[in-house]
Tab-separated table of C-alpha atoms and ligand atoms in Angstrom:
chain	number	residue	atom	x	y	z
L	1238	UNK	CA	-10.295	23.314	-1.216
L	1239	UNK	CA	-11.469	26.751	-0.141
L	1240	UNK	CA	-12.943	25.302	3.061
L	1241	UNK	CA	-9.699	23.397	3.667
L	1242	UNK	CA	-7.662	26.572	3.299
L	1243	UNK	CA	-10.024	28.468	5.565
L	1244	UNK	CA	-10.239	25.886	8.336
L	1245	UNK	CA	-7.073	23.754	8.300
L	1246	UNK	CA	-3.617	24.963	9.300
L	1247	UNK	CA	-1.381	25.819	6.339
L	1248	UNK	CA	1.477	23.665	7.642
L	1249	UNK	CA	-0.413	20.446	6.933
L	1250	UNK	CA	0.868	19.421	3.495
L	1251	UNK	CA	-1.161	17.759	0.751
L	1252	UNK	CA	0.575	16.215	-2.239
L	1253	UNK	CA	-2.470	16.311	-4.518
L	1254	UNK	CA	-5.711	18.319	-4.637
L	1255	UNK	CA	-7.700	15.058	-4.676
L	1256	UNK	CA	-10.435	14.922	-2.024
L	1257	UNK	CA	-11.147	11.291	-1.254
L	1258	UNK	CA	-14.699	9.979	-1.232
L	1259	UNK	CA	-14.009	6.232	-1.046
L	1260	UNK	CA	-11.161	3.761	-1.504
L	1261	UNK	CA	-10.966	0.029	-2.171
L	1262	UNK	CA	-7.915	-2.173	-2.828
L	1263	UNK	CA	-5.549	-0.043	-4.901
L	1264	UNK	CA	-8.164	2.445	-6.095
L	1265	UNK	CA	-9.136	5.820	-4.648
L	1266	UNK	CA	-12.231	7.637	-5.881
L	1267	UNK	CA	-12.612	11.371	-5.348
L	1268	UNK	CA	-15.621	13.534	-4.499
L	1269	UNK	CA	-16.139	14.265	-8.224
L	1270	UNK	CA	-16.281	10.567	-9.083
L	1271	UNK	CA	-12.775	10.434	-10.612
L	1272	UNK	CA	-10.911	7.115	-10.215
L	1273	UNK	CA	-7.222	6.961	-9.328
L	1274	UNK	CA	-4.760	4.100	-9.137
L	1275	UNK	CA	-3.086	4.666	-5.800
L	1276	UNK	CA	0.716	4.362	-5.878
L	1277	UNK	CA	1.091	6.200	-2.555
L	1278	UNK	CA	-1.102	4.132	-0.228
L	1279	UNK	CA	-1.611	7.062	2.146
L	1280	UNK	CA	2.232	7.238	2.376
L	1281	UNK	CA	2.866	3.542	2.811
L	1282	UNK	CA	-0.053	2.763	5.128
L	1283	UNK	CA	-2.071	0.561	2.784
L	1284	UNK	CA	0.174	-2.430	2.068
L	1285	UNK	CA	-2.840	-4.747	2.491
L	1286	UNK	CA	-4.998	-2.429	0.374
L	1287	UNK	CA	-7.754	0.010	1.210
L	1288	UNK	CA	-10.608	-1.507	3.228
L	1289	UNK	CA	-9.136	-4.992	3.147
L	1290	UNK	CA	-11.944	-7.445	3.944
L	1291	UNK	CA	-10.152	-9.295	6.806
L	1292	UNK	CA	-9.321	-5.943	8.440
L	1293	UNK	CA	-12.925	-4.711	8.181
L	1294	UNK	CA	-14.196	-8.000	9.599
L	1295	UNK	CA	-12.064	-7.866	12.747
L	1296	UNK	CA	-12.644	-4.122	13.185
L	1297	UNK	CA	-16.409	-4.547	12.874
L	1298	UNK	CA	-16.405	-7.353	15.426
L	1299	UNK	CA	-14.421	-5.184	17.854
L	1300	UNK	CA	-16.806	-2.240	17.318
L	1301	UNK	CA	-19.522	-4.448	18.800
L	1302	UNK	CA	-17.467	-5.137	21.955
L	1303	UNK	CA	-15.764	-1.930	23.217
L	1304	UNK	CA	-13.857	0.984	21.690
L	1305	UNK	CA	-11.675	2.161	24.509
L	1306	UNK	CA	-10.999	1.347	28.126
L	1307	UNK	CA	-7.328	2.455	28.115
L	1308	UNK	CA	-4.790	-0.335	28.515
L	1309	UNK	CA	-3.464	1.510	31.581
L	1310	UNK	CA	-6.906	1.359	33.257
L	1311	UNK	CA	-8.585	-1.884	32.206
L	1312	UNK	CA	-6.250	-3.931	29.973
L	1313	UNK	CA	-7.658	-6.023	27.138
L	1314	UNK	CA	-6.682	-9.075	25.103
L	1315	UNK	CA	-6.182	-7.521	21.609
L	1316	UNK	CA	-3.187	-5.493	22.901
L	1317	UNK	CA	-1.611	-8.647	24.333
L	1318	UNK	CA	-2.368	-10.728	21.231
L	1319	UNK	CA	-0.753	-8.103	19.005
L	1320	UNK	CA	2.303	-7.892	21.261
L	1321	UNK	CA	2.645	-11.702	21.122
L	1322	UNK	CA	2.330	-11.678	17.340
L	1323	UNK	CA	4.874	-8.884	16.888
L	1324	UNK	CA	7.278	-10.658	19.239
L	1325	UNK	CA	7.062	-13.637	16.852
L	1326	UNK	CA	7.432	-11.821	13.527
L	1327	UNK	CA	10.049	-9.202	14.423
L	1328	UNK	CA	13.513	-10.588	13.570
L	1329	UNK	CA	15.691	-11.716	16.479
L	1330	UNK	CA	16.270	-15.096	18.086
L	1331	UNK	CA	15.870	-13.832	21.657
L	1332	UNK	CA	12.954	-13.188	24.044
L	1333	UNK	CA	11.061	-10.044	23.024
L	1334	UNK	CA	8.449	-7.667	24.396
L	1335	UNK	CA	6.320	-5.001	22.704
L	1336	UNK	CA	4.976	-1.539	23.520
L	1337	UNK	CA	2.167	0.010	21.462
L	1338	UNK	CA	1.689	3.669	20.518
L	1339	UNK	CA	-0.428	5.698	18.099
L	1340	UNK	CA	1.993	6.978	15.470
L	1341	UNK	CA	5.441	6.401	14.050
L	1342	UNK	CA	6.835	9.509	15.710
L	1343	UNK	CA	5.434	8.524	19.102
L	1344	UNK	CA	7.001	5.077	18.769
L	1345	UNK	CA	10.343	6.677	17.856
L	1346	UNK	CA	10.159	8.896	20.971
L	1347	UNK	CA	9.502	5.848	23.112
L	1348	UNK	CA	12.231	3.729	21.522
L	1349	UNK	CA	14.725	6.464	22.454
L	1350	UNK	CA	13.364	6.634	26.015
L	1351	UNK	CA	13.637	2.856	26.364
L	1352	UNK	CA	17.199	2.813	24.965
L	1353	UNK	CA	18.295	5.556	27.372
L	1354	UNK	CA	16.611	3.870	30.334
L	1355	UNK	CA	18.354	0.579	29.558
L	1356	UNK	CA	21.852	1.837	28.756
L	1357	UNK	CA	21.783	4.797	31.173
L	1358	UNK	CA	23.577	6.719	28.416
L	1359	UNK	CA	22.379	9.975	26.799
L	1360	UNK	CA	23.596	10.133	23.193
L	1361	UNK	CA	21.801	8.986	20.037
L	1362	UNK	CA	23.404	8.652	16.610
L	1363	UNK	CA	21.264	9.123	13.520
L	1364	UNK	CA	21.853	9.613	9.811
L	1365	UNK	CA	21.900	12.167	7.031
L	1366	UNK	CA	18.695	12.046	4.974
L	1367	UNK	CA	16.840	10.317	7.812
L	1368	UNK	CA	13.176	10.898	8.591
L	1369	UNK	CA	11.779	9.812	11.932
L	1370	UNK	CA	8.738	12.057	12.365
L	1371	UNK	CA	7.690	15.504	13.499
L	1372	UNK	CA	7.535	15.394	17.320
L	1373	UNK	CA	10.431	16.982	19.200
L	1374	UNK	CA	12.898	14.093	19.432
L	1375	UNK	CA	11.748	12.540	16.146
L	1376	UNK	CA	12.200	15.915	14.418
L	1377	UNK	CA	15.654	16.289	15.949
L	1378	UNK	CA	16.590	12.882	14.519
L	1379	UNK	CA	15.149	13.881	11.143
L	1380	UNK	CA	17.663	15.274	8.678
L	1381	UNK	CA	15.903	17.501	6.152
L	1382	UNK	CA	15.828	21.122	7.311
L	1383	UNK	CA	13.001	22.461	5.131
L	1384	UNK	CA	10.174	22.000	5.836
L	1385	UNK	CA	10.725	19.689	8.806
L	1386	UNK	CA	13.111	21.561	11.131
L	1387	UNK	CA	13.696	25.183	10.163
L	1388	UNK	CA	11.961	27.509	12.592
L	1389	UNK	CA	11.252	24.805	15.165
L	1390	UNK	CA	14.561	25.105	17.056
L	1391	UNK	CA	15.885	24.431	19.637
L	1392	UNK	CA	16.273	20.708	19.115
L	1393	UNK	CA	16.992	17.973	21.657
L	1394	UNK	CA	20.561	17.633	22.903
L	1395	UNK	CA	22.898	14.647	22.576
L	1396	UNK	CA	21.878	13.783	19.010
L	1397	UNK	CA	24.707	13.240	16.500
L	1398	UNK	CA	24.420	12.648	12.760
L	1399	UNK	CA	26.597	10.670	10.351
L	1400	UNK	CA	26.372	10.045	6.574
L	1401	UNK	CA	24.115	7.243	5.325
L	1402	UNK	CA	25.081	4.870	2.511
L	1403	UNK	CA	23.636	7.119	-0.203
L	1404	UNK	CA	25.885	5.605	-2.856
L	1405	UNK	CA	24.517	7.649	-5.762
L	1406	UNK	CA	25.777	10.787	-3.993
L	1407	UNK	CA	28.422	9.329	-1.694
L	1408	UNK	CA	29.416	11.799	1.036
L	1409	UNK	CA	33.015	10.581	0.718
L	1410	UNK	CA	33.060	10.675	-3.103
L	1411	UNK	CA	33.754	6.935	-3.169
L	1412	UNK	CA	32.254	4.006	-5.087
L	1413	UNK	CA	31.014	0.702	-3.702
L	1414	UNK	CA	32.617	-1.831	-3.228
L	1415	UNK	CA	36.012	-0.100	-3.524
L	1416	UNK	CA	34.901	2.229	-0.686
L	1417	UNK	CA	35.090	-0.728	1.711
L	1418	UNK	CA	32.024	0.710	3.465
L	1419	UNK	CA	33.798	3.833	4.695
L	1420	UNK	CA	30.463	5.297	5.780
L	1421	UNK	CA	29.704	2.435	8.177
L	1422	UNK	CA	33.250	2.264	9.461
L	1423	UNK	CA	33.190	6.034	10.076
L	1424	UNK	CA	31.246	5.278	13.240
L	1425	UNK	CA	34.467	4.254	15.017
L	1426	UNK	CA	36.004	7.579	14.037
L	1427	UNK	CA	32.963	9.429	15.398
L	1428	UNK	CA	33.651	7.850	18.794
L	1429	UNK	CA	37.093	9.462	18.758
L	1430	UNK	CA	36.214	12.856	17.290
L	1431	UNK	CA	32.599	13.623	18.173
L	1432	UNK	CA	31.090	11.614	21.012
L	1433	UNK	CA	32.547	8.893	23.242
L	1434	UNK	CA	31.196	5.408	22.555
L	1435	UNK	CA	30.403	4.932	26.245
L	1436	UNK	CA	28.049	7.959	26.066
L	1437	UNK	CA	26.020	6.527	23.201
L	1438	UNK	CA	22.741	4.758	24.000
L	1439	UNK	CA	21.676	3.878	20.456
L	1440	UNK	CA	22.163	4.181	16.745
L	1441	UNK	CA	18.819	4.640	14.957
L	1442	UNK	CA	18.452	3.971	11.235
L	1443	UNK	CA	15.860	3.289	8.584
L	1444	UNK	CA	16.926	0.057	6.822
L	1445	UNK	CA	15.966	1.822	3.591
L	1446	UNK	CA	15.541	5.596	3.693
L	1447	UNK	CA	11.881	6.635	3.436
L	1448	UNK	CA	11.330	10.376	3.041
L	1449	UNK	CA	15.064	10.583	2.279
L	1450	UNK	CA	14.503	8.943	-1.111
L	1451	UNK	CA	14.372	5.107	-0.799
L	1452	UNK	CA	18.128	4.488	-0.921
L	1453	UNK	CA	18.937	0.921	0.098
L	1454	UNK	CA	22.439	0.505	1.545
L	1455	UNK	CA	24.796	-1.983	-0.125
L	1456	UNK	CA	25.509	-5.404	1.386
L	1457	UNK	CA	27.674	-5.191	4.480
L	1458	UNK	CA	26.573	-1.709	5.596
L	1459	UNK	CA	24.252	-2.795	8.374
L	1460	UNK	CA	26.376	-5.804	9.341
L	1461	UNK	CA	29.308	-3.443	9.908
L	1462	UNK	CA	27.210	-0.897	11.800
L	1463	UNK	CA	25.583	-3.435	14.095
L	1464	UNK	CA	28.922	-5.135	14.741
L	1465	UNK	CA	30.435	-1.814	15.886
L	1466	UNK	CA	27.365	-1.112	18.027
L	1467	UNK	CA	27.614	-4.478	19.741
L	1468	UNK	CA	31.318	-4.011	20.401
L	1469	UNK	CA	30.561	-0.812	22.350
L	1470	UNK	CA	27.349	-1.889	24.107
L	1471	UNK	CA	25.277	0.466	21.920
L	1472	UNK	CA	21.734	-0.526	20.959
L	1473	UNK	CA	20.712	-0.630	17.301
L	1474	UNK	CA	17.197	0.663	16.622
L	1475	UNK	CA	15.614	-0.093	13.238
L	1476	UNK	CA	12.924	2.400	12.245
L	1477	UNK	CA	10.743	0.213	10.014
L	1478	UNK	CA	7.787	2.598	9.991
L	1479	UNK	CA	7.911	2.811	6.179
L	1480	UNK	CA	9.872	-0.332	5.276
L	1481	UNK	CA	7.872	-2.778	7.404
L	1482	UNK	CA	4.863	-5.062	6.839
L	1483	UNK	CA	5.991	-6.878	3.684
L	1484	UNK	CA	6.883	-3.732	1.737
L	1485	UNK	CA	10.388	-4.820	0.724
L	1486	UNK	CA	9.671	-8.524	0.146
L	1487	UNK	CA	10.047	-9.666	3.757
L	1488	UNK	CA	7.897	-8.785	6.776
L	1489	UNK	CA	10.638	-6.362	7.880
L	1490	UNK	CA	13.491	-4.967	5.794
L	1491	UNK	CA	16.055	-5.955	8.468
L	1492	UNK	CA	15.565	-9.534	7.257
L	1493	UNK	CA	16.887	-8.476	3.833
L	1494	UNK	CA	20.131	-7.416	5.478
L	1495	UNK	CA	20.318	-10.369	7.859
L	1496	UNK	CA	20.370	-8.165	10.961
L	1497	UNK	CA	18.536	-8.433	14.277
L	1498	UNK	CA	17.926	-4.977	15.760
L	1499	UNK	CA	17.716	-4.575	19.526
L	1500	UNK	CA	14.556	-2.496	19.022
L	1501	UNK	CA	12.334	-2.354	15.939
L	1502	UNK	CA	9.719	0.332	15.330
L	1503	UNK	CA	6.676	-0.342	13.135
L	1504	UNK	CA	3.677	1.837	12.271
L	1505	UNK	CA	1.961	2.961	9.035
L	1506	UNK	CA	0.772	-0.257	7.297
L	1507	UNK	CA	0.646	-2.132	10.603
L	1508	UNK	CA	-2.861	-0.752	11.217
L	1509	UNK	CA	-4.269	-1.419	7.729
L	1510	UNK	CA	-5.492	2.197	7.704
L	1511	UNK	CA	-5.965	2.743	11.444
L	1512	UNK	CA	-3.398	4.552	13.603
L	1513	UNK	CA	-1.176	2.178	15.560
L	1514	UNK	CA	2.574	1.855	16.099
L	1515	UNK	CA	4.871	-0.489	17.967
L	1516	UNK	CA	8.272	-0.822	19.548
L	1517	UNK	CA	9.394	-4.448	19.793
L	1518	UNK	CA	12.730	-5.582	21.131
L	1519	UNK	CA	14.880	-7.515	23.546
L	1520	UNK	CA	12.782	-8.257	26.612
L	1521	UNK	CA	15.391	-6.965	29.064
L	1522	UNK	CA	15.715	-3.695	27.121
L	1523	UNK	CA	11.953	-3.204	26.794
L	1524	UNK	CA	11.550	-3.774	30.540
L	1525	UNK	CA	14.067	-1.052	31.472
L	1526	UNK	CA	11.574	1.824	31.991
L	1527	UNK	CA	9.781	1.679	35.339
L	1528	UNK	CA	6.029	1.038	35.619
L	1529	UNK	CA	4.176	4.066	34.207
L	1530	UNK	CA	7.345	5.372	32.493
L	1531	UNK	CA	5.996	4.573	29.043
L	1532	UNK	CA	2.380	4.549	27.885
L	1533	UNK	CA	-0.365	6.881	26.701
L	1534	UNK	CA	-4.146	7.184	26.792
L	1535	UNK	CA	-4.901	5.748	23.369
L	1536	UNK	CA	-1.739	3.688	22.693
L	1537	UNK	CA	-2.731	0.211	21.494
L	1538	UNK	CA	-6.381	1.107	20.946
L	1539	UNK	CA	-8.320	-2.203	20.747
L	1540	UNK	CA	-9.917	-1.476	17.356
L	1541	UNK	CA	-6.500	-0.643	15.880
L	1542	UNK	CA	-5.003	-3.768	17.530
L	1543	UNK	CA	-7.655	-5.941	15.869
L	1544	UNK	CA	-6.892	-4.270	12.524
L	1545	UNK	CA	-3.169	-4.942	13.006
L	1546	UNK	CA	-3.790	-8.595	13.871
L	1547	UNK	CA	-5.770	-8.924	10.638
L	1548	UNK	CA	-2.974	-7.218	8.685
L	1549	UNK	CA	-0.267	-9.556	9.984
L	1550	UNK	CA	-2.456	-12.569	9.203
L	1551	UNK	CA	-3.166	-11.240	5.710
L	1552	UNK	CA	0.528	-10.828	4.944
L	1553	UNK	CA	0.883	-14.551	5.595
L	1554	UNK	CA	-2.377	-15.815	4.051
L	1555	UNK	CA	-2.073	-13.764	0.866
L	1556	UNK	CA	1.709	-14.158	0.587
L	1557	UNK	CA	2.189	-10.434	0.343
L	1558	UNK	CA	5.959	-10.653	0.814
L	1559	UNK	CA	6.233	-12.646	-2.422
L	1560	UNK	CA	3.835	-10.260	-4.109
L	1561	UNK	CA	6.001	-7.285	-3.049
L	1562	UNK	CA	9.004	-8.897	-4.752
L	1563	UNK	CA	6.965	-9.578	-7.905
L	1564	UNK	CA	5.755	-5.973	-8.063
L	1565	UNK	CA	9.322	-4.781	-7.514
L	1566	UNK	CA	10.589	-6.924	-10.395
L	1567	UNK	CA	7.786	-5.729	-12.646
L	1568	UNK	CA	8.709	-2.135	-11.848
L	1569	UNK	CA	12.442	-2.727	-12.330
L	1570	UNK	CA	11.964	-4.300	-15.749
L	1571	UNK	CA	10.175	-1.174	-16.853
L	1572	UNK	CA	12.244	1.424	-14.977
L	1573	UNK	CA	15.534	0.100	-16.349
L	1574	UNK	CA	14.219	0.801	-19.836
L	1575	UNK	CA	13.173	4.294	-18.733
L	1576	UNK	CA	16.653	4.878	-17.399
L	1577	UNK	CA	18.016	4.372	-20.895
L	1578	UNK	CA	15.166	6.099	-22.713
L	1579	UNK	CA	14.779	9.150	-20.459
L	1580	UNK	CA	17.916	11.069	-19.480
L	1581	UNK	CA	16.058	12.491	-16.496
L	1582	UNK	CA	15.884	9.086	-14.792
L	1583	UNK	CA	19.186	9.192	-12.914
L	1584	UNK	CA	18.972	6.055	-10.848
L	1585	UNK	CA	16.536	3.574	-9.358
L	1586	UNK	CA	16.393	3.120	-5.609
L	1587	UNK	CA	14.753	0.685	-3.224
L	1588	UNK	CA	13.948	-2.941	-2.710
L	1589	UNK	CA	10.875	-5.125	-3.312
L	1590	UNK	CA	7.811	-2.944	-3.766
L	1591	UNK	CA	9.491	0.031	-2.061
L	1592	UNK	CA	10.755	1.637	-5.240
L	1593	UNK	CA	11.779	5.060	-6.417
L	1594	UNK	CA	13.407	6.912	-9.276
L	1595	UNK	CA	15.791	9.768	-8.649
L	1596	UNK	CA	15.357	12.428	-11.333
L	1597	UNK	CA	18.340	14.529	-12.419
L	1598	UNK	CA	18.883	17.255	-14.997
L	1599	UNK	CA	22.260	15.792	-15.932
L	1600	UNK	CA	23.624	12.311	-15.405
L	1601	UNK	CA	27.090	13.842	-15.162
L	1602	UNK	CA	26.476	16.546	-12.537
L	1603	UNK	CA	23.487	14.781	-10.917
L	1604	UNK	CA	21.747	18.150	-10.575
L	1605	UNK	CA	18.427	17.312	-8.880
L	1606	UNK	CA	15.373	17.693	-11.124
L	1607	UNK	CA	13.073	18.894	-8.336
L	1608	UNK	CA	10.643	20.975	-10.401
L	1609	UNK	CA	10.350	18.206	-12.966
L	1610	UNK	CA	9.570	15.775	-10.140
L	1611	UNK	CA	6.622	17.931	-9.105
L	1612	UNK	CA	5.527	18.054	-12.758
L	1613	UNK	CA	5.575	14.251	-12.899
L	1614	UNK	CA	3.445	14.032	-9.743
L	1615	UNK	CA	0.998	16.558	-11.224
L	1616	UNK	CA	0.853	14.840	-14.612
L	1617	UNK	CA	0.130	11.561	-12.869
L	1618	UNK	CA	-2.765	12.785	-10.750
L	1619	UNK	CA	-4.198	14.660	-13.725
L	1620	UNK	CA	-4.171	11.324	-15.549
L	1621	UNK	CA	-5.592	9.095	-12.824
L	1622	UNK	CA	-2.554	7.985	-10.826
L	1623	UNK	CA	-1.555	9.079	-7.323
L	1624	UNK	CA	2.210	9.301	-6.773
L	1625	UNK	CA	4.272	11.204	-4.220
L	1626	UNK	CA	7.775	12.602	-4.194
L	1627	UNK	CA	10.587	12.224	-1.659
L	1628	UNK	CA	14.270	12.992	-1.211
L	1629	UNK	CA	16.361	15.628	0.487
L	1630	UNK	CA	16.476	17.402	-2.887
L	1631	UNK	CA	12.797	16.756	-3.642
L	1632	UNK	CA	13.755	14.898	-6.832
L	1633	UNK	CA	12.572	11.368	-6.134
L	1634	UNK	CA	9.333	9.755	-7.297
L	1635	UNK	CA	8.501	7.026	-4.812
L	1636	UNK	CA	6.059	4.161	-5.116
L	1637	UNK	CA	4.214	2.684	-2.139
L	1638	UNK	CA	1.346	0.992	-3.938
L	1639	UNK	CA	-0.958	-1.380	-2.054
L	1640	UNK	CA	0.480	-4.872	-2.500
L	1641	UNK	CA	-2.951	-6.114	-3.581
L	1642	UNK	CA	-2.709	-4.054	-6.779
L	1643	UNK	CA	-3.427	-6.237	-9.850
L	1644	UNK	CA	-0.907	-6.532	-12.683
L	1645	UNK	CA	-3.391	-4.748	-14.959
L	1646	UNK	CA	-3.773	-1.821	-12.551
L	1647	UNK	CA	-0.023	-1.677	-12.059
L	1648	UNK	CA	0.693	-1.668	-15.808
L	1649	UNK	CA	-1.970	0.999	-16.371
L	1650	UNK	CA	-0.295	3.165	-13.722
L	1651	UNK	CA	3.145	2.543	-15.243
L	1652	UNK	CA	1.854	3.680	-18.649
L	1653	UNK	CA	0.808	6.973	-17.072
L	1654	UNK	CA	4.125	7.319	-15.250
L	1655	UNK	CA	5.983	6.685	-18.499
L	1656	UNK	CA	3.918	9.350	-20.264
L	1657	UNK	CA	4.664	11.725	-17.367
L	1658	UNK	CA	8.405	11.130	-17.737
L	1659	UNK	CA	8.070	11.630	-21.482
L	1660	UNK	CA	6.283	14.933	-20.913
L	1661	UNK	CA	9.061	16.364	-18.735
L	1662	UNK	CA	11.989	15.043	-20.780
L	1663	UNK	CA	11.119	16.524	-24.162
L	1664	UNK	CA	14.319	18.197	-25.355
L	1665	UNK	CA	16.804	16.101	-23.351
L	1666	UNK	CA	19.259	13.715	-25.029
L	1667	UNK	CA	19.688	10.282	-23.542
L	1668	UNK	CA	23.058	9.264	-22.141
L	1669	UNK	CA	23.703	6.662	-19.506
L	1670	UNK	CA	27.124	6.716	-17.842
L	1671	UNK	CA	28.849	3.330	-17.841
L	1672	UNK	CA	28.821	3.272	-14.028
L	1673	UNK	CA	25.048	3.303	-14.017
L	1674	UNK	CA	24.819	0.562	-16.648
L	1675	UNK	CA	26.962	-1.637	-14.438
L	1676	UNK	CA	25.113	-0.720	-11.233
L	1677	UNK	CA	21.788	-1.866	-12.593
L	1678	UNK	CA	22.951	-4.664	-14.884
H	1936	LIG	C1	10.773	5.981	8.765
H	1936	LIG	C2	9.715	6.816	9.428
H	1936	LIG	N1	9.753	6.972	10.748
H	1936	LIG	C3	8.818	7.686	11.408
H	1936	LIG	C4	7.793	8.297	10.719
H	1936	LIG	C5	6.761	9.093	11.465
H	1936	LIG	O1	5.556	8.401	11.464
H	1936	LIG	P1	4.192	9.158	11.769
H	1936	LIG	O2	3.920	10.058	10.616
H	1936	LIG	O3	3.182	8.057	11.917
H	1936	LIG	O4	4.396	9.909	13.041
H	1936	LIG	C6	7.702	8.155	9.340
H	1936	LIG	C7	6.626	8.799	8.569
H	1936	LIG	O5	6.678	8.972	7.381
H	1936	LIG	C8	8.690	7.387	8.665
H	1936	LIG	O6	8.675	7.218	7.342
């Protein structure tokens, strides 16, 4: 840790003081030989597990062939094979094309460039509590000021923000379904009061908020949004960097909502631990930038492409979508009991194996329990479980466990999480408002 502090820039965050020595499946071992059940998966990058055998096999075979020629100099088959595969698995019954990049943020930047090139319009609409990365446009699209934006101004122009369907803390003070999806319908109002529809290139959204706290919008939200977009010739971009690759119970979360985005961004778990990201979308949209307008030296590195091909095959072969739903159900069964037992557990967010608990000091005022959230994270890693927090208010415990986790490992981790909640709730009295009982019945 001393060497890290001496040599590595302070701004690079670490959620735990665990220094990794090796990792396998859902287990991380540290340099002192301690074993941890990993519920973070390197922030959602290990859906197929650490060092998954099919990934290692394809990577090792590629290591014997070539590491880098640059697709823009001497193209190679793994890039094309991955593009073909993504064109098949990304939702949308229309011809598609794919562009590959190195990171989620880089893919976000490129999706915006592609949308602007196609529509010849400047404006982008994004959401409260969104996270799209740390590069200049991605940071501008990101919502949370500290630590992501403050001090890094000025931001990019022509970016407008509207409330997301964060029903637990509705921006309009309404309740679903009586709200009649005011937040989604507000988009039409934005075109009158903030930015003209004909100036808007795209709306970009995470199907389920990631860093924002794992809120999943209610049925109808995305249908309404995409319908309004289509009406005005605005592209809909789904940022599936965190929600993608079987995490929510389908290959991509858009499938859960029955929507077909014009552009879909994937990254994180796509590479099975190696850095790779993609933008996949309508062929005519993807072809809008001129030759050389999009690209990058390392984008679609062949070793990472081989890893991604193995990942997509593994999702199918090992039925990881079904497994994500099973894990989600197993968590829900337990978390619903915690919600009654521990007053600090305000609500449960997410879908499939993308799950989170929002911790509050009072179920009446919903005051965020941010310090307690950090205590839970600390308790967990001190007792052999890696968890991470999230949320604009820093009061969400989120779970991104490898989908290859066994039931025994999962239950062991849940026992620790329960003990952590117990340790921070001593002294509280349990009350669950009726609204919450209904919401999670
Ligand atoms: C939804 C979403 N978009 C974009 C990003 C940025 O990805 P990266 O960290 O690979 O640049 C993230 C990272 O957490 C994310 O969750």
